[in-house]
Coordinates of C-alpha atoms and ligand atoms in Angstrom, one line a residue:
M1 CA 20.4 9.5 9.1
N2 CA 20.7 5.8 10.0
V3 CA 20.4 3.7 6.8
A4 CA 22.0 0.6 8.3
P5 CA 20.1 -2.5 7.4
P6 CA 17.8 -3.5 10.3
S7 CA 18.1 -6.9 12.0
R8 CA 15.8 -9.4 10.2
E9 CA 15.8 -12.7 12.0
K10 CA 12.0 -12.6 12.3
F11 CA 11.4 -12.1 8.6
P12 CA 13.7 -14.2 6.4
S13 CA 14.5 -12.4 3.2
Q14 CA 12.3 -12.7 0.0
T15 CA 12.0 -9.3 -1.7
D16 CA 14.4 -7.0 0.2
H17 CA 15.3 -3.3 -0.2
P18 CA 17.0 -2.5 3.1
T19 CA 18.3 0.8 2.0
F20 CA 15.0 2.0 0.6
A21 CA 13.2 0.7 3.7
A22 CA 15.6 2.6 6.0
F23 CA 15.3 5.8 3.9
Y24 CA 11.5 5.5 3.8
N25 CA 11.3 5.1 7.5
W26 CA 13.7 8.1 8.0
L27 CA 11.7 10.3 5.6
A28 CA 8.4 9.5 7.2
S29 CA 9.5 10.8 10.6
R30 CA 11.3 13.9 9.4
T31 CA 9.7 15.2 6.2
P32 CA 6.8 17.6 6.3
S33 CA 5.5 16.3 2.9
F34 CA 4.8 12.9 4.6
R35 CA 2.6 14.8 7.0
L36 CA 0.6 16.1 4.0
V37 CA -0.3 12.5 3.2
E38 CA -1.8 11.9 6.7
P39 CA -5.3 13.1 5.7
L40 CA -5.2 10.5 3.0
R41 CA -4.2 7.8 5.5
R42 CA -7.1 8.9 7.7
E43 CA -9.5 8.8 4.6
T44 CA -8.4 5.2 3.8
A45 CA -7.2 3.3 6.9
G46 CA -9.6 5.4 9.1
Q47 CA -12.5 3.9 7.1
A48 CA -11.4 0.3 7.5
Y49 CA -13.7 -1.9 9.6
A50 CA -14.0 -5.3 11.2
L51 CA -11.4 -7.8 9.9
V52 CA -9.0 -5.8 7.8
L53 CA -6.3 -6.8 5.3
E54 CA -3.5 -4.3 4.7
V55 CA -1.4 -5.1 1.6
G56 CA 2.1 -3.7 1.3
V57 CA 2.2 -2.4 4.9
G58 CA 5.7 -1.0 4.6
T59 CA 6.9 0.5 7.8
G60 CA 3.4 0.7 9.3
L61 CA 2.5 4.3 8.7
N62 CA -1.2 3.6 8.6
F63 CA -1.2 2.0 12.1
P64 CA -2.1 5.1 14.0
F65 CA -5.2 5.6 11.8
Y66 CA -7.0 2.4 12.5
V67 CA -10.0 3.1 14.7
A68 CA -10.4 1.0 17.9
G69 CA -13.9 -0.4 18.2
Q70 CA -14.4 -0.1 14.4
V71 CA -11.5 -2.5 13.5
E72 CA -11.4 -6.0 15.0
R73 CA -7.9 -6.9 13.8
V74 CA -5.5 -6.0 10.9
E75 CA -3.7 -8.7 9.0
A76 CA -0.8 -6.8 7.4
V77 CA 1.4 -8.3 4.6
D78 CA 4.5 -7.1 2.8
P79 CA 7.1 -9.2 1.0
D80 CA 10.0 -7.0 2.1
A81 CA 11.7 -8.3 5.2
A82 CA 13.4 -4.9 5.9
M83 CA 10.0 -3.0 5.8
L84 CA 8.4 -5.6 8.1
V85 CA 11.1 -5.0 10.7
Y86 CA 10.1 -1.3 10.9
A87 CA 6.4 -2.3 10.9
D88 CA 7.1 -4.6 13.8
R89 CA 8.6 -1.8 15.8
N90 CA 5.7 0.6 14.8
Q91 CA 3.0 -1.7 16.1
T92 CA 3.1 0.3 19.4
K93 CA 1.5 3.1 17.4
A94 CA -1.7 1.1 16.7
S95 CA -4.7 0.9 19.0
V96 CA -6.0 -2.3 17.3
P97 CA -4.4 -5.7 17.1
I98 CA -2.0 -6.1 14.1
T99 CA -0.5 -9.4 12.7
L100 CA 2.4 -9.1 10.3
T101 CA 3.0 -11.7 7.6
Q102 CA 5.7 -11.8 5.0
A103 CA 3.8 -12.2 1.7
S104 CA 3.1 -10.6 -1.7
A105 CA -0.1 -9.2 -3.0
E106 CA 0.0 -11.7 -5.8
A107 CA -0.1 -14.7 -3.4
L108 CA -2.1 -13.8 -0.3
P109 CA -1.9 -16.6 2.3
F110 CA -5.6 -16.3 3.3
A111 CA -8.7 -18.2 2.5
D112 CA -11.4 -16.9 0.0
Q113 CA -13.8 -14.4 1.5
T114 CA -12.0 -13.8 4.7
F115 CA -11.9 -10.0 5.1
D116 CA -14.4 -7.2 5.5
S117 CA -12.2 -4.5 4.2
A118 CA -8.7 -4.1 2.6
V119 CA -6.4 -1.1 2.8
V120 CA -3.8 -0.4 0.2
T121 CA -1.7 2.8 0.2
L122 CA 1.1 3.7 -2.2
V123 CA 1.7 0.0 -3.1
F124 CA 0.5 -0.9 -6.6
C125 CA 3.2 1.2 -8.2
S126 CA 5.7 -1.4 -6.8
V127 CA 3.8 -4.7 -7.1
T128 CA 5.3 -6.9 -9.9
D129 CA 1.9 -8.0 -11.2
P130 CA -0.8 -5.4 -10.2
M131 CA -3.7 -7.2 -11.9
R132 CA -2.9 -10.5 -10.2
G133 CA -2.5 -8.6 -6.8
L134 CA -5.8 -6.9 -7.1
Q135 CA -7.6 -10.1 -8.1
E136 CA -6.1 -11.7 -5.0
V137 CA -7.5 -8.8 -2.9
Q138 CA -10.9 -9.5 -4.5
R139 CA -10.6 -13.2 -3.7
V140 CA -9.9 -12.7 0.0
L141 CA -12.5 -10.0 0.5
K142 CA -16.0 -11.1 1.5
P143 CA -18.7 -10.3 -1.2
G144 CA -19.6 -6.6 -0.6
G145 CA -16.3 -6.1 1.2
T146 CA -14.6 -2.7 0.7
L147 CA -11.3 -1.8 -0.9
L148 CA -9.8 1.5 0.5
L149 CA -6.9 2.7 -1.6
F150 CA -4.8 5.7 -2.4
E151 CA -2.0 5.6 -5.0
H152 CA 0.1 8.0 -7.0
V153 CA -0.6 7.3 -10.7
R154 CA 0.2 8.0 -14.3
A155 CA 0.4 11.7 -15.2
Q156 CA -2.5 13.0 -17.3
G157 CA -0.5 15.3 -19.6
A158 CA 1.2 13.5 -22.5
M159 CA 4.6 15.2 -21.9
A160 CA 4.6 14.5 -18.2
A161 CA 3.6 10.9 -18.7
R162 CA 6.4 10.4 -21.3
L163 CA 8.8 11.9 -18.7
Q164 CA 7.5 9.4 -16.1
D165 CA 8.1 6.6 -18.6
A166 CA 11.6 7.7 -19.3
L167 CA 12.5 7.8 -15.5
V168 CA 11.0 4.5 -14.6
P169 CA 14.3 2.6 -14.9
L170 CA 15.6 5.0 -12.2
T171 CA 12.5 5.0 -9.9
T172 CA 12.4 1.2 -10.0
R173 CA 16.0 1.0 -9.0
V174 CA 16.1 3.6 -6.2
C175 CA 12.6 3.6 -4.9
G176 CA 11.8 -0.1 -4.2
N177 CA 10.5 -1.0 -7.7
C178 CA 8.3 2.1 -8.0
H179 CA 6.6 2.4 -11.4
W180 CA 5.2 5.9 -11.0
N181 CA 3.7 5.8 -14.5
R182 CA 0.9 3.2 -13.8
D183 CA -2.8 3.7 -14.4
T184 CA -3.9 2.0 -11.3
L185 CA -7.5 3.1 -11.4
Q186 CA -7.9 1.3 -14.7
T187 CA -6.4 -1.9 -13.1
V188 CA -8.7 -1.6 -10.1
K189 CA -11.7 -1.5 -12.5
A190 CA -10.3 -4.2 -14.8
A191 CA -9.8 -6.5 -11.8
G192 CA -13.6 -6.3 -11.3
F193 CA -14.0 -3.9 -8.4
H194 CA -17.1 -1.6 -8.4
I195 CA -15.9 2.0 -7.7
T196 CA -18.2 3.6 -5.2
R197 CA -16.1 6.8 -4.5
L198 CA -13.2 8.4 -6.4
R199 CA -11.2 11.5 -5.7
E200 CA -8.5 12.5 -8.1
L201 CA -5.9 14.9 -6.7
P202 CA -4.1 16.7 -9.5
G203 CA -0.4 16.9 -9.8
V204 CA 1.7 17.4 -12.9
M205 CA 4.1 14.5 -12.3
H206 CA 2.5 13.0 -9.2
P207 CA -1.3 12.8 -9.4
V208 CA -3.0 10.8 -6.7
I209 CA -6.2 8.8 -6.7
V210 CA -8.3 8.0 -3.6
V211 CA -10.6 5.1 -4.2
Q212 CA -13.3 3.3 -2.3
A213 CA -14.5 0.2 -4.2
T214 CA -16.5 -2.9 -3.4
R215 CA -16.0 -6.6 -4.2
V216 CA -18.8 -7.4 -6.6
E217 CA -21.0 -10.3 -5.6
R218 CA -20.5 -13.3 -8.0
Ligands
SAM1 C1 6.1 3.1 -1.0 S1 6.0 1.7 0.1 C2 4.4 2.1 0.9 C3 4.2 1.5 2.2 C4 2.9 1.8 2.9 N1 1.8 1.2 2.3 C5 2.7 3.3 3.1 O1 1.6 3.8 2.7 O2 3.6 3.9 3.6 C6 5.5 0.4 -1.0 C7 5.4 -0.9 -0.3 O3 4.9 -1.9 -1.2 C8 5.5 -3.1 -0.9 N2 5.4 -4.1 -2.0 C9 6.2 -4.2 -3.1 N3 5.9 -5.2 -3.9 C10 4.8 -5.8 -3.3 C11 4.0 -6.9 -3.6 N4 4.2 -7.6 -4.7 N5 3.0 -7.2 -2.7 C12 2.8 -6.5 -1.6 N6 3.5 -5.4 -1.3 C13 4.5 -5.1 -2.1 C14 6.9 -2.7 -0.6 O4 7.7 -3.7 0.0 C15 6.7 -1.5 0.2 O5 6.6 -1.8 1.6

């Protein structure tokens, strides 16, 4: 396994977890459990349309799922320089144009009402201020624009949730700031999105939500 930090001239460091980025990239190519997530990538990225924002692009694992002809262009952001280096390499797997920008969900460098759809997969567990990030996604979506998201979230059982809470100091340290105990569905609603479709996949410690939501007209 190669966990050497990648070269990063193109993306000067802001947030930076080179070891986690290398590990994530390695896992994605070699672990069957990552393949199990592919239907969820198809269900989210595969539904994206027109001008698309991808927040927290990571190494670019959603790139193969964007549909040519349905997607005009993807503007993909991530604050982590090390992740963006892998995403840059993985652009060859996309059949639609992709632009990479080093930026955080909490401060998206785009004008209001720019995007038709936004894709977010396995990101809001790591974002420092999830509410602010989701409000930013609202801001840059056009009225009626679509948020397509899947996230692992807080366990439903009290014991499992308490165990998640107890392990957060570890997961944040070794998994790129992952807070696996967050109730992201609640945050999506509180940020003002209208949920149009919700699938909840059970899991004792690792439940997953798949959400389709619209930016409410104001
Ligand atoms: C577990 S990875 C998921 C990557 C990718 N979305 C996927 O589905 O494979 C979490 C990603 O969220 C990014 N991230 C962390 N904090 C962020 C923030 N404040 N804004 C946007 N992305 C962030 C990390 O850099 C990392 O690339």
